[in-house]
């Protein structure tokens, strides 16, 4: 069974992606995991990641984290 990613179901992928990014951000910046998650949710990257037509959800965690670091 193949499931198509749409704007309506994209939210199912986001916690997995944000969790990985938050862990790395917390470690790199020496901030709490809560602050790291908050930082990600308020970033330009998250806006792109949560919009299906940008296809950012298709990127791996390393690419996403590198973009997050360059935009902060």
XYZ file of C-alpha atoms in Angstrom:
72
model
C 0.000 0.000 0.000
C 1.418 3.355 -1.036
C 0.429 6.502 0.825
C 0.785 9.885 -0.786
C 2.087 12.753 1.341
C -0.342 15.672 1.282
C -0.731 18.865 3.271
C -3.443 17.028 5.201
C -1.186 14.245 6.468
C 2.224 15.915 6.497
C 1.837 16.642 10.208
C 2.457 12.938 10.865
C 6.083 13.221 9.691
C 6.988 16.460 11.439
C 7.522 15.188 15.019
C 10.093 12.682 13.785
C 12.013 15.312 11.843
C 11.786 17.961 14.585
C 12.834 15.486 17.278
C 16.078 14.647 15.544
C 16.859 18.296 14.811
C 16.033 19.352 18.371
C 18.370 16.754 19.832
C 21.275 17.997 17.724
C 20.455 21.667 18.312
C 20.224 21.119 22.059
C 23.602 19.431 22.130
C 25.336 21.933 19.819
C 24.022 25.036 21.555
C 23.913 23.744 25.114
C 20.213 24.548 25.472
C 17.322 22.499 26.799
C 15.436 20.221 24.455
C 12.333 22.355 25.059
C 14.152 25.510 23.967
C 15.536 23.698 20.929
C 12.061 22.527 19.883
C 10.687 26.038 20.373
C 13.524 27.455 18.283
C 12.790 25.013 15.463
C 9.024 25.617 15.512
C 9.656 29.363 15.141
C 12.225 29.005 12.355
C 11.882 29.666 8.646
C 12.969 26.071 8.092
C 9.911 24.764 9.959
C 7.614 26.862 7.799
C 9.179 25.263 4.712
C 9.178 21.807 6.299
C 5.502 22.014 7.187
C 4.454 23.089 3.683
C 4.012 20.033 1.479
C 4.704 21.683 -1.870
C 8.252 22.734 -0.834
C 9.135 19.030 -0.551
C 11.431 19.820 2.415
C 9.884 16.834 4.207
C 11.759 14.755 1.663
C 15.177 15.932 2.921
C 17.205 13.913 5.390
C 18.034 15.117 8.891
C 21.607 16.172 8.056
C 20.483 18.422 5.194
C 17.701 19.894 7.311
C 20.053 20.554 10.215
C 22.652 22.197 8.002
C 19.976 24.519 6.640
C 18.692 25.248 10.129
C 22.190 26.213 11.293
C 22.762 28.557 8.336
C 19.466 30.376 8.894
C 19.976 30.973 12.628
